[in-house]
Amino acid sequence: MEDAGPVTQAPLCATITITNPSGLHLRAGKDMAYIANRFAADITAENLTRPSPVVDIKSILQIMQLQARTGHELRLCAAGADAHEALAALSALLDPSGAAA
């Protein structure tokens, strides 16, 4: 029997609405990157409200490319051993009400 290699898991995703009146500004983006870098998981985000690239949220420069304003919806996806914990921490930062889907 051959070894099939590592098993890849589908990424976990959550949709979050930006509720901060200032949108996803530099300070919030810095906090987002700081939290994301605590995890080994690959974590990406995409602005679903306006055209944007899928970005690596471990980079503050890429986060700023989202241009997320109040009311915009972001899809966060994480893949890796600690993906669930990473999404929970980021969801708590971006959506304190706990309404993330």
mmCIF file of C-alpha atoms in Angstrom:
data_model
loop_
_atom_site.group_PDB
_atom_site.id
_atom_site.type_symbol
_atom_site.label_atom_id
_atom_site.label_comp_id
_atom_site.label_asym_id
_atom_site.label_seq_id
_atom_site.Cartn_x
_atom_site.Cartn_y
_atom_site.Cartn_z
ATOM 1 C CA MET A 1 0.000 0.000 0.000
ATOM 2 C CA GLU A 2 1.399 3.381 -1.019
ATOM 3 C CA ASP A 3 1.438 6.435 1.189
ATOM 4 C CA ALA A 4 -0.902 9.018 -0.331
ATOM 5 C CA GLY A 5 0.928 11.867 1.388
ATOM 6 C CA PRO A 6 -0.603 14.411 3.715
ATOM 7 C CA VAL A 7 -4.357 14.698 3.764
ATOM 8 C CA THR A 8 -5.512 18.145 2.722
ATOM 9 C CA GLN A 9 -8.545 19.614 4.381
ATOM 10 C CA ALA A 10 -10.969 22.010 2.780
ATOM 11 C CA PRO A 11 -10.540 25.498 4.224
ATOM 12 C CA LEU A 12 -12.957 26.713 6.867
ATOM 13 C CA CYS A 13 -14.647 29.981 5.953
ATOM 14 C CA ALA A 14 -16.670 32.645 7.747
ATOM 15 C CA THR A 15 -18.424 35.737 6.397
ATOM 16 C CA ILE A 16 -18.079 38.862 8.508
ATOM 17 C CA THR A 17 -19.733 42.278 8.145
ATOM 18 C CA ILE A 18 -17.500 45.226 9.028
ATOM 19 C CA THR A 19 -19.322 47.146 11.760
ATOM 20 C CA ASN A 20 -16.597 49.596 12.791
ATOM 21 C CA PRO A 21 -17.708 53.121 11.734
ATOM 22 C CA SER A 22 -14.186 53.717 10.368
ATOM 23 C CA GLY A 23 -14.205 50.486 8.345
ATOM 24 C CA LEU A 24 -11.153 48.241 8.267
ATOM 25 C CA HIS A 25 -8.646 51.019 8.904
ATOM 26 C CA LEU A 26 -4.910 50.708 9.517
ATOM 27 C CA ARG A 27 -5.104 50.098 13.281
ATOM 28 C CA ALA A 28 -7.747 47.359 12.920
ATOM 29 C CA GLY A 29 -5.757 45.875 10.036
ATOM 30 C CA LYS A 30 -2.625 45.814 12.207
ATOM 31 C CA ASP A 31 -4.532 43.950 14.920
ATOM 32 C CA MET A 32 -5.889 41.528 12.324
ATOM 33 C CA ALA A 33 -2.394 40.759 10.970
ATOM 34 C CA TYR A 34 -1.010 40.412 14.507
ATOM 35 C CA ILE A 35 -3.660 37.837 15.438
ATOM 36 C CA ALA A 36 -3.318 35.969 12.122
ATOM 37 C CA ASN A 37 0.438 35.632 12.597
ATOM 38 C CA ARG A 38 -0.096 33.768 15.885
ATOM 39 C CA PHE A 39 -1.453 30.792 13.915
ATOM 40 C CA ALA A 40 0.204 28.314 11.543
ATOM 41 C CA ALA A 41 -2.907 28.166 9.329
ATOM 42 C CA ASP A 42 -2.942 29.846 5.930
ATOM 43 C CA ILE A 43 -5.539 32.621 6.279
ATOM 44 C CA THR A 44 -7.032 34.645 3.454
ATOM 45 C CA ALA A 45 -9.709 37.296 3.087
ATOM 46 C CA GLU A 46 -11.799 38.609 0.237
ATOM 47 C CA ASN A 47 -14.116 41.617 0.148
ATOM 48 C CA LEU A 48 -17.453 40.294 -1.118
ATOM 49 C CA THR A 49 -19.020 43.752 -1.403
ATOM 50 C CA ARG A 50 -16.607 45.227 -3.928
ATOM 51 C CA PRO A 51 -14.123 43.616 -6.328
ATOM 52 C CA SER A 52 -10.937 42.780 -4.483
ATOM 53 C CA PRO A 53 -8.171 40.233 -4.656
ATOM 54 C CA VAL A 54 -7.992 37.336 -2.219
ATOM 55 C CA VAL A 55 -5.301 38.479 0.204
ATOM 56 C CA ASP A 56 -3.077 36.901 2.833
ATOM 57 C CA ILE A 57 -4.127 38.545 6.083
ATOM 58 C CA LYS A 58 -0.776 37.956 7.707
ATOM 59 C CA SER A 59 0.338 41.007 5.687
ATOM 60 C CA ILE A 60 -0.940 44.471 6.628
ATOM 61 C CA LEU A 61 -0.214 45.724 3.090
ATOM 62 C CA GLN A 62 -2.426 43.032 1.599
ATOM 63 C CA ILE A 63 -5.191 43.687 4.139
ATOM 64 C CA MET A 64 -5.319 47.326 3.031
ATOM 65 C CA GLN A 65 -6.011 46.127 -0.553
ATOM 66 C CA LEU A 66 -9.442 44.962 0.648
ATOM 67 C CA GLN A 67 -10.577 48.596 1.049
ATOM 68 C CA ALA A 68 -13.274 47.360 3.428
ATOM 69 C CA ARG A 69 -15.657 50.018 4.662
ATOM 70 C CA THR A 70 -18.506 49.909 7.161
ATOM 71 C CA GLY A 71 -21.143 47.434 6.005
ATOM 72 C CA HIS A 72 -18.833 45.545 3.648
ATOM 73 C CA GLU A 73 -18.815 41.756 3.909
ATOM 74 C CA LEU A 74 -15.524 39.884 4.100
ATOM 75 C CA ARG A 75 -15.027 36.168 3.597
ATOM 76 C CA LEU A 76 -12.257 34.838 5.827
ATOM 77 C CA CYS A 77 -10.897 31.385 5.021
ATOM 78 C CA ALA A 78 -8.315 29.386 6.958
ATOM 79 C CA ALA A 79 -6.659 26.074 6.189
ATOM 80 C CA GLY A 80 -4.397 24.167 8.539
ATOM 81 C CA ALA A 81 -4.295 22.443 11.881
ATOM 82 C CA ASP A 82 -5.366 25.527 13.851
ATOM 83 C CA ALA A 83 -7.762 26.958 11.253
ATOM 84 C CA HIS A 84 -10.795 26.799 13.561
ATOM 85 C CA GLU A 85 -9.012 28.678 16.342
ATOM 86 C CA ALA A 86 -7.673 31.268 13.888
ATOM 87 C CA LEU A 87 -11.134 31.999 12.467
ATOM 88 C CA ALA A 88 -12.617 32.221 15.961
ATOM 89 C CA ALA A 89 -9.989 34.759 17.064
ATOM 90 C CA LEU A 90 -10.342 36.880 13.919
ATOM 91 C CA SER A 91 -14.132 36.737 14.040
ATOM 92 C CA ALA A 92 -14.080 37.951 17.641
ATOM 93 C CA LEU A 93 -11.902 40.904 16.597
ATOM 94 C CA LEU A 94 -13.902 41.916 13.517
ATOM 95 C CA ASP A 95 -17.416 41.013 14.680
ATOM 96 C CA PRO A 96 -17.670 41.472 18.455
ATOM 97 C CA SER A 97 -21.418 40.752 18.301
ATOM 98 C CA GLY A 98 -20.632 37.145 17.347
ATOM 99 C CA ALA A 99 -22.919 37.193 14.296
ATOM 100 C CA ALA A 100 -20.312 35.733 11.875
ATOM 101 C CA ALA A 101 -21.698 33.071 9.545
#
